JSON list of C-alpha atoms in Angstrom, two decimals:
[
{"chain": "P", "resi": 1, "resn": "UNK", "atom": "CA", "xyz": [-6.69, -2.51, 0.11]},
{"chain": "P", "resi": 2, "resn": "UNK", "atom": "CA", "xyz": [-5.20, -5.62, 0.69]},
{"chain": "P", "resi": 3, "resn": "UNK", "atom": "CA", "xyz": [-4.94, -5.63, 4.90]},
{"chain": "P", "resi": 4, "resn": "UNK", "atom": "CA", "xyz": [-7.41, -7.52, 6.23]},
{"chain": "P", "resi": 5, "resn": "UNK", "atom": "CA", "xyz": [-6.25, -8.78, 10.03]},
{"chain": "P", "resi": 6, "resn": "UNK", "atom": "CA", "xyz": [-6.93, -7.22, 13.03]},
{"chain": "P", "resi": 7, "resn": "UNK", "atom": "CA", "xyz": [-3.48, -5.90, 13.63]},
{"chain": "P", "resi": 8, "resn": "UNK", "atom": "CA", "xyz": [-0.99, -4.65, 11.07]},
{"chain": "P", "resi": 9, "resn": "UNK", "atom": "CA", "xyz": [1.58, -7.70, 12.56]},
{"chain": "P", "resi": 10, "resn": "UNK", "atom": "CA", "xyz": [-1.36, -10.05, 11.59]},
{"chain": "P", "resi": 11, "resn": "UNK", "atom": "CA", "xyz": [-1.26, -8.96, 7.90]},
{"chain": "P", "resi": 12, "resn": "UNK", "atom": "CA", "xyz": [2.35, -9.21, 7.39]},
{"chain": "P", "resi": 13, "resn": "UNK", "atom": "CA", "xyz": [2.59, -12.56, 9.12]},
{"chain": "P", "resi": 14, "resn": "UNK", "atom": "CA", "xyz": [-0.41, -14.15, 6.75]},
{"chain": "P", "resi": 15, "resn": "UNK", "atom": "CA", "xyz": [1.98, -15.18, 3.73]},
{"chain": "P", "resi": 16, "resn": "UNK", "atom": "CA", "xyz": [4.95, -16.84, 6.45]},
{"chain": "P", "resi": 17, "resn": "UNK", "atom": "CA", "xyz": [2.14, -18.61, 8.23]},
{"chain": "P", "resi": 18, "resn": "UNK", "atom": "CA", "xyz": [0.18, -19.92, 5.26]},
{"chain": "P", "resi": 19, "resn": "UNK", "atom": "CA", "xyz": [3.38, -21.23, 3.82]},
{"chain": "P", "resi": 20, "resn": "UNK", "atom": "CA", "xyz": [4.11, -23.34, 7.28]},
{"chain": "P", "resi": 21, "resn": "UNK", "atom": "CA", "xyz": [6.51, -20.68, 8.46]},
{"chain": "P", "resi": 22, "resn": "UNK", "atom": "CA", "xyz": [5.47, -20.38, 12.12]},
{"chain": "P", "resi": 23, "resn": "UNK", "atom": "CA", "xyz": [6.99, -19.30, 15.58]},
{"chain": "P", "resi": 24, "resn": "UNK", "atom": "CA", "xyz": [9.89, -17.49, 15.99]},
{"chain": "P", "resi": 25, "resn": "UNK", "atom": "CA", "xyz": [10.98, -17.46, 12.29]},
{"chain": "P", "resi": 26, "resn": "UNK", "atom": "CA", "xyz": [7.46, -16.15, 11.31]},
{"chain": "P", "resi": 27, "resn": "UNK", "atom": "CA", "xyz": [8.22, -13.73, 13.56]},
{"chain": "P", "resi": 28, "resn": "UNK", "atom": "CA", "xyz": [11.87, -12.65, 12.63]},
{"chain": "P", "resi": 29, "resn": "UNK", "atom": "CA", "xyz": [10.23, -11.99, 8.93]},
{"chain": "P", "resi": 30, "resn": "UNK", "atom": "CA", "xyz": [7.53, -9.75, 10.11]},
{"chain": "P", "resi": 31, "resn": "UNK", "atom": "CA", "xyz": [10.12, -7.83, 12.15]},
{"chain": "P", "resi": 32, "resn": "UNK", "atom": "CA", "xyz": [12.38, -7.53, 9.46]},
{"chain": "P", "resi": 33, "resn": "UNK", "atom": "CA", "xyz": [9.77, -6.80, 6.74]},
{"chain": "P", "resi": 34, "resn": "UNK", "atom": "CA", "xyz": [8.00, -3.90, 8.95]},
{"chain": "P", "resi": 35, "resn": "UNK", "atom": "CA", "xyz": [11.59, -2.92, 10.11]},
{"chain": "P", "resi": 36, "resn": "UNK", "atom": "CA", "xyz": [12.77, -2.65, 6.35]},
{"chain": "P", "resi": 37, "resn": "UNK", "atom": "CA", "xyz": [9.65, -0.54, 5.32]},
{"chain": "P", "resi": 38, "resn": "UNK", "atom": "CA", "xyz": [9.99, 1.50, 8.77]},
{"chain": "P", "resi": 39, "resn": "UNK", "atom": "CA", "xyz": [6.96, 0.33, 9.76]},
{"chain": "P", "resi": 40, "resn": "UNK", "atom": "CA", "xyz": [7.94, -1.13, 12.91]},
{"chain": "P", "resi": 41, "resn": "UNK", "atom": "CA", "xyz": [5.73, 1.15, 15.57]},
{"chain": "P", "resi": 42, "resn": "UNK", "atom": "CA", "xyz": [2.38, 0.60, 13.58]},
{"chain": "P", "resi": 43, "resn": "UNK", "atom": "CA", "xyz": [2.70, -3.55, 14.16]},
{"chain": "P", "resi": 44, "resn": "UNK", "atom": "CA", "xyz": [-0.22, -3.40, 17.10]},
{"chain": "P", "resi": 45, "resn": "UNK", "atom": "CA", "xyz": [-2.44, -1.01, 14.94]},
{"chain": "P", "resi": 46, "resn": "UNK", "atom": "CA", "xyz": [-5.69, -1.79, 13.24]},
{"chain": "P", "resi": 47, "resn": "UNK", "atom": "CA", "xyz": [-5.35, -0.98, 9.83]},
{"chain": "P", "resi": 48, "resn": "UNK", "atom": "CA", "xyz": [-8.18, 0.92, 8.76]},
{"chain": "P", "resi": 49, "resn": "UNK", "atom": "CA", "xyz": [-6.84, 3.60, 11.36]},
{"chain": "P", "resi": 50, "resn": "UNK", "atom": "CA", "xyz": [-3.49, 3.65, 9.30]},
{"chain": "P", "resi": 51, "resn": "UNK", "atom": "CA", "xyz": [-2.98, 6.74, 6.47]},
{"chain": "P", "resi": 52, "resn": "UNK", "atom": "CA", "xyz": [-2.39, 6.18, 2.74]},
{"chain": "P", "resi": 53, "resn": "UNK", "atom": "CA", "xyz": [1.40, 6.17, 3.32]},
{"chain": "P", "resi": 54, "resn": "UNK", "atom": "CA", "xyz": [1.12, 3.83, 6.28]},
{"chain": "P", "resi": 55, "resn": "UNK", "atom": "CA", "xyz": [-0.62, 1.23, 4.88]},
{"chain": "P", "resi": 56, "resn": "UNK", "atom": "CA", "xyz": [1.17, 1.36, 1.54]},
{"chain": "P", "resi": 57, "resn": "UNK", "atom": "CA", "xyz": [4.15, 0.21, 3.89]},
{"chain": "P", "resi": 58, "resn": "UNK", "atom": "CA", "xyz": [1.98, -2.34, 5.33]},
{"chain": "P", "resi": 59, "resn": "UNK", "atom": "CA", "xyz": [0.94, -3.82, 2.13]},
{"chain": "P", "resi": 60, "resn": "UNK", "atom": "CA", "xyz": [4.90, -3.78, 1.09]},
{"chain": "P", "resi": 61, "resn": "UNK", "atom": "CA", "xyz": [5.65, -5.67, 4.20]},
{"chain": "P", "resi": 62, "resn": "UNK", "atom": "CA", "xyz": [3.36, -8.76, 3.85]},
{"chain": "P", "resi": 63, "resn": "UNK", "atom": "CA", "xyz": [5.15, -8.70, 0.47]},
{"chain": "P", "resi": 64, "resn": "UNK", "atom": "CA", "xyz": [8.71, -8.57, 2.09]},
{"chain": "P", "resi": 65, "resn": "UNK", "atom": "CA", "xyz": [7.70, -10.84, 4.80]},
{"chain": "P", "resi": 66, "resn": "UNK", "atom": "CA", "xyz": [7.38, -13.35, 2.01]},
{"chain": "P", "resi": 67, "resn": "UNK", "atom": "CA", "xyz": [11.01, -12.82, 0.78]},
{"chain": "P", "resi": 68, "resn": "UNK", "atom": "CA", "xyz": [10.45, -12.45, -3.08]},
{"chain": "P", "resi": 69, "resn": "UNK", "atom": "CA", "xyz": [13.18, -12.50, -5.73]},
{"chain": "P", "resi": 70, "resn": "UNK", "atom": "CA", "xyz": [11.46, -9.61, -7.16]},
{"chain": "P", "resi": 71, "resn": "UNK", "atom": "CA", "xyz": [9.20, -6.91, -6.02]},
{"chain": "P", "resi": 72, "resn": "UNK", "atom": "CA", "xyz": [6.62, -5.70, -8.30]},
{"chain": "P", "resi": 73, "resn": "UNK", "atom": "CA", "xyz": [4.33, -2.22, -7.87]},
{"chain": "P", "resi": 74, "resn": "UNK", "atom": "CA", "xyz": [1.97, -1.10, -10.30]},
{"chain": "P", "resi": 75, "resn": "UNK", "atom": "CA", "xyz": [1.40, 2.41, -9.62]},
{"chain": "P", "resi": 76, "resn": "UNK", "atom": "CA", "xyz": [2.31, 2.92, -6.32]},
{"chain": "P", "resi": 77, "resn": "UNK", "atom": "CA", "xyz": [2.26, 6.51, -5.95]},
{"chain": "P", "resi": 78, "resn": "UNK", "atom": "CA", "xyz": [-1.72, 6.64, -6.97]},
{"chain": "P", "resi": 79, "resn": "UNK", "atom": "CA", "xyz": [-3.49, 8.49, -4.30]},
{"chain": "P", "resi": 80, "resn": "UNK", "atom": "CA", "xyz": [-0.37, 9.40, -2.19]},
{"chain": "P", "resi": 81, "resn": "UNK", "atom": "CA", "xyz": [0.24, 12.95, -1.67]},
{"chain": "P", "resi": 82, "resn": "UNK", "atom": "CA", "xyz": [3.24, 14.52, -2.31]},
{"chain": "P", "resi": 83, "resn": "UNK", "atom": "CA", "xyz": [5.06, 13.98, 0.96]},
{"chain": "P", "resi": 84, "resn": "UNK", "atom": "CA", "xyz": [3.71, 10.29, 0.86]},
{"chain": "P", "resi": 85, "resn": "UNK", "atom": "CA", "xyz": [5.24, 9.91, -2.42]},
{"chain": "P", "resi": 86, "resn": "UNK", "atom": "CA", "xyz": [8.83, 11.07, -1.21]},
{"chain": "P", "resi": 87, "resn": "UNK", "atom": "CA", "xyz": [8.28, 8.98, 1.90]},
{"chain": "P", "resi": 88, "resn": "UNK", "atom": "CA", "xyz": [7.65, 5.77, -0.56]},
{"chain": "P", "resi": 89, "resn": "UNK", "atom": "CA", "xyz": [10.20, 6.69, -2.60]},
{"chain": "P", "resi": 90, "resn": "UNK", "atom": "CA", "xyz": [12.83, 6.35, 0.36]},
{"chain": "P", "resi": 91, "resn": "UNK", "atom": "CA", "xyz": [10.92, 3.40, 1.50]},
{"chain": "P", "resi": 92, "resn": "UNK", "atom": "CA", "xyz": [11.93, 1.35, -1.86]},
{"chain": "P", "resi": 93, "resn": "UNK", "atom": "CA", "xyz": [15.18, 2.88, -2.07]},
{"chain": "P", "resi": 94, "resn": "UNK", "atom": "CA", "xyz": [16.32, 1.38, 1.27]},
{"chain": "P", "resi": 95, "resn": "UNK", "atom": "CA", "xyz": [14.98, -1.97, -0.17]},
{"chain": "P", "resi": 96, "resn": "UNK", "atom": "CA", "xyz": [17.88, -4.64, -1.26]},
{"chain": "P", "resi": 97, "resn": "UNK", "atom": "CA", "xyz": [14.94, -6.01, -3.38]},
{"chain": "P", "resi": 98, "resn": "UNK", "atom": "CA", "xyz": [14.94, -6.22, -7.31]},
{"chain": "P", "resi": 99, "resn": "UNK", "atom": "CA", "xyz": [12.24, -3.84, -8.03]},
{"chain": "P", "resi": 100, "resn": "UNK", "atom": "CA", "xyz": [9.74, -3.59, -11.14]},
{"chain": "P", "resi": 101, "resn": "UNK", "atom": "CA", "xyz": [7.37, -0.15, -11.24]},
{"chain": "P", "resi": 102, "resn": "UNK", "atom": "CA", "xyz": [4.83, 0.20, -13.47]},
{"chain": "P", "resi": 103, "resn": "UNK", "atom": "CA", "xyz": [4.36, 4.00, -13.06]},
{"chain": "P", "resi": 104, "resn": "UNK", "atom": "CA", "xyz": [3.19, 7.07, -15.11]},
{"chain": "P", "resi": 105, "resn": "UNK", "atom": "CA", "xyz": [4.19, 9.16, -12.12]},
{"chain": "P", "resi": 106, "resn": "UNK", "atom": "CA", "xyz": [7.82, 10.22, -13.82]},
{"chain": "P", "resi": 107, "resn": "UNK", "atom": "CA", "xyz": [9.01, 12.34, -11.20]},
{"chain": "P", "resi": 108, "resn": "UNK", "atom": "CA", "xyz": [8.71, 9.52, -8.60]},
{"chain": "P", "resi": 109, "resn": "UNK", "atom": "CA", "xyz": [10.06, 6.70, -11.56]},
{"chain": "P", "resi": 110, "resn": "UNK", "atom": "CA", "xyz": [13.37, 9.63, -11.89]},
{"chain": "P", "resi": 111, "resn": "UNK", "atom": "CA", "xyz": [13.67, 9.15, -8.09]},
{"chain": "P", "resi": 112, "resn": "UNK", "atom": "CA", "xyz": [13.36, 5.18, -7.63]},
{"chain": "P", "resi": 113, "resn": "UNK", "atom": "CA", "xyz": [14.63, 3.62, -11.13]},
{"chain": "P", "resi": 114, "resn": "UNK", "atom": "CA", "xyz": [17.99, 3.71, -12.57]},
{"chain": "P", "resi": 115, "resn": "UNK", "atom": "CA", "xyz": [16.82, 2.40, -15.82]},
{"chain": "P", "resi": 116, "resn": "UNK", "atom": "CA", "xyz": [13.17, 2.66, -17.88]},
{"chain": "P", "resi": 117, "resn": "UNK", "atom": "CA", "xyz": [11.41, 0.89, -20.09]},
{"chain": "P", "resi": 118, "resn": "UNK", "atom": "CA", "xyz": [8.31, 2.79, -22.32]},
{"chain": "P", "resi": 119, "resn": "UNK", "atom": "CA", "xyz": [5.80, 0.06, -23.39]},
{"chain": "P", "resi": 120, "resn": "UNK", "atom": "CA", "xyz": [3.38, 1.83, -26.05]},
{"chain": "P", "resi": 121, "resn": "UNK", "atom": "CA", "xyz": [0.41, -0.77, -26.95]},
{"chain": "P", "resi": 122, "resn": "UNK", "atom": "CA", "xyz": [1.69, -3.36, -25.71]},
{"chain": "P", "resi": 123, "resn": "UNK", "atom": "CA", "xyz": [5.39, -2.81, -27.42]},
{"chain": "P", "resi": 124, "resn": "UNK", "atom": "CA", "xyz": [8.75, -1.91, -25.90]},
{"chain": "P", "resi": 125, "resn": "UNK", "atom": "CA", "xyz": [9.88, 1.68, -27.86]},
{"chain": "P", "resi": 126, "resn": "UNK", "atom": "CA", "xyz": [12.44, 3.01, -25.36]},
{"chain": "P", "resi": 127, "resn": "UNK", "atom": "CA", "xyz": [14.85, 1.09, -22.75]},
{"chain": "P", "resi": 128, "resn": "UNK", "atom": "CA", "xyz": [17.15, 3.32, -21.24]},
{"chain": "P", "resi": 129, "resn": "UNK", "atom": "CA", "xyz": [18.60, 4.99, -18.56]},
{"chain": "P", "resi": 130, "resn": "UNK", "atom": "CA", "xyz": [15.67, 6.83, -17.18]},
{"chain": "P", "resi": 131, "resn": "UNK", "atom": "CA", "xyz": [17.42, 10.12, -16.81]},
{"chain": "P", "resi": 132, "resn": "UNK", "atom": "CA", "xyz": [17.95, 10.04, -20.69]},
{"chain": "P", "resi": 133, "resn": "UNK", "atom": "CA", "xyz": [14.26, 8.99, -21.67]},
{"chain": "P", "resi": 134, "resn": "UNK", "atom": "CA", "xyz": [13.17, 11.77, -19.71]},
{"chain": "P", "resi": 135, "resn": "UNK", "atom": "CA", "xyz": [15.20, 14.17, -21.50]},
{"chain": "P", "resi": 136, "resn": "UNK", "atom": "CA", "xyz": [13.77, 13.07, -24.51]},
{"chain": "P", "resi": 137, "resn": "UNK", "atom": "CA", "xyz": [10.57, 15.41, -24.90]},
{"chain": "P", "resi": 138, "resn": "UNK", "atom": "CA", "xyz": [10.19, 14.08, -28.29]},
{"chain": "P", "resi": 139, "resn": "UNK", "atom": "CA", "xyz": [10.09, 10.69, -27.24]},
{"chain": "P", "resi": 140, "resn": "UNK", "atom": "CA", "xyz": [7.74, 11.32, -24.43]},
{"chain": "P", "resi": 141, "resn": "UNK", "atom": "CA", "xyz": [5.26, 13.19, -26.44]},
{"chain": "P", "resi": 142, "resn": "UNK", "atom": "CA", "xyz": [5.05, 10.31, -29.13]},
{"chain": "P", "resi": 143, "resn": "UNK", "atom": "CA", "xyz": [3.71, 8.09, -26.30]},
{"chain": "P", "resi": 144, "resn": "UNK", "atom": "CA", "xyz": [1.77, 10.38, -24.64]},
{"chain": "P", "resi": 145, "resn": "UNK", "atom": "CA", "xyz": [3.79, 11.05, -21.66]},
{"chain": "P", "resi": 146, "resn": "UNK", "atom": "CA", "xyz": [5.34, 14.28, -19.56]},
{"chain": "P", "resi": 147, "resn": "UNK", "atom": "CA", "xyz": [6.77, 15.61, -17.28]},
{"chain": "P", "resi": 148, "resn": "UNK", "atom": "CA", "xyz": [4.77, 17.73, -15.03]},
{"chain": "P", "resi": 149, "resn": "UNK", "atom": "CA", "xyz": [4.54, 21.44, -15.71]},
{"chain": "P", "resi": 150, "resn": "UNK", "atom": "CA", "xyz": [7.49, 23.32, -14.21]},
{"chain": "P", "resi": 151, "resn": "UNK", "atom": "CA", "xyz": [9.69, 20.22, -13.59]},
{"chain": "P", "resi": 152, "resn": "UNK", "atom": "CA", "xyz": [13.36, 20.64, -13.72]},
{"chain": "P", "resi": 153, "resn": "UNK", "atom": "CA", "xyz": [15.32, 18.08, -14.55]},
{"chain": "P", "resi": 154, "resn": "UNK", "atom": "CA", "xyz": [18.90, 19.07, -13.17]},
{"chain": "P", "resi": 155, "resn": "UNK", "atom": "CA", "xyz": [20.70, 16.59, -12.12]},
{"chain": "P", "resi": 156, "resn": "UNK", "atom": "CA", "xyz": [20.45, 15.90, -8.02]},
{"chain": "P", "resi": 157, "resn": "UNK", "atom": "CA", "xyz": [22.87, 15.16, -5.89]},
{"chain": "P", "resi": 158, "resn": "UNK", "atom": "CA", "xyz": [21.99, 11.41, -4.07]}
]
């Protein structure tokens, strides 16, 4: 929701060039940041012709181009289908980025966060390592969260 230029290069290079950042090291940083995101080939495309998954890495890449400390996404898995959501999944993954997701997508939190944090009314009630919260059906259940039907929780092999 948040491109608005005529090209997808345009959007990422908004943030650089408002702070000053011009020329070649604007450019470096939108390379880079659509690079990182593996967004490179859309750069010339308009984009309102770009798919849920593509512009998600879009809007990550103006982000990135703006080399933050700490990346935050809430709920950036709404609206994605399921092959979108593995592709964003990777996408973060291959980020060297501290990362904050605000999620109730658990599946996709299991895949991208080491550690979790369940806030309950505003309150912190569990901080742990997110394979162990998710084990915790009891835990879950008191805060109105769960797995989806049929999920297995095995461990995977990364």
């Amino acid at each position: 929701d948040q491109l608005f230029m005529h090209t997808v290069r345009d959007d990422v290079a908004f943030g650089p060039a408002n702070l000053g950042i011009g020329g070649a090291a604007r450019d470096e940083r939108v390379d880079a940041a659509l690079h990182a995101v593996g967004a490179a080939a859309l750069a010339d495309r308009h984009p309102h012709q770009l798919s849920g998954g593509e512009r998600r890495r879009a809007a990550i890449a103006t982000v990135l181009s703006m080399h933050p400390r700490v990346l935050v996404l809430d709920e950036p898995t709404s609206g994605l289908d399921p092959l979108g959501r593995r592709e964003l999944a990777e996408v973060l993954n291959g980020l060297e980025v501290t990362q904050l997701i605000v999620t109730h997508d658990l599946p996709f939190a299991l895949a991208c966060c080491p550690r979790a944090v369940i806030l309950d009314r505003g309150a912190i009630v569990a901080d742990a390592p997110i394979r162990e919260l998710l084990s915790d059906v009891e835990l879950l259940g008191r805060h109105r969260l769960a797995l989806p039907f049929g999920f297995d929780l095995a461990p995977t092999a990364h």
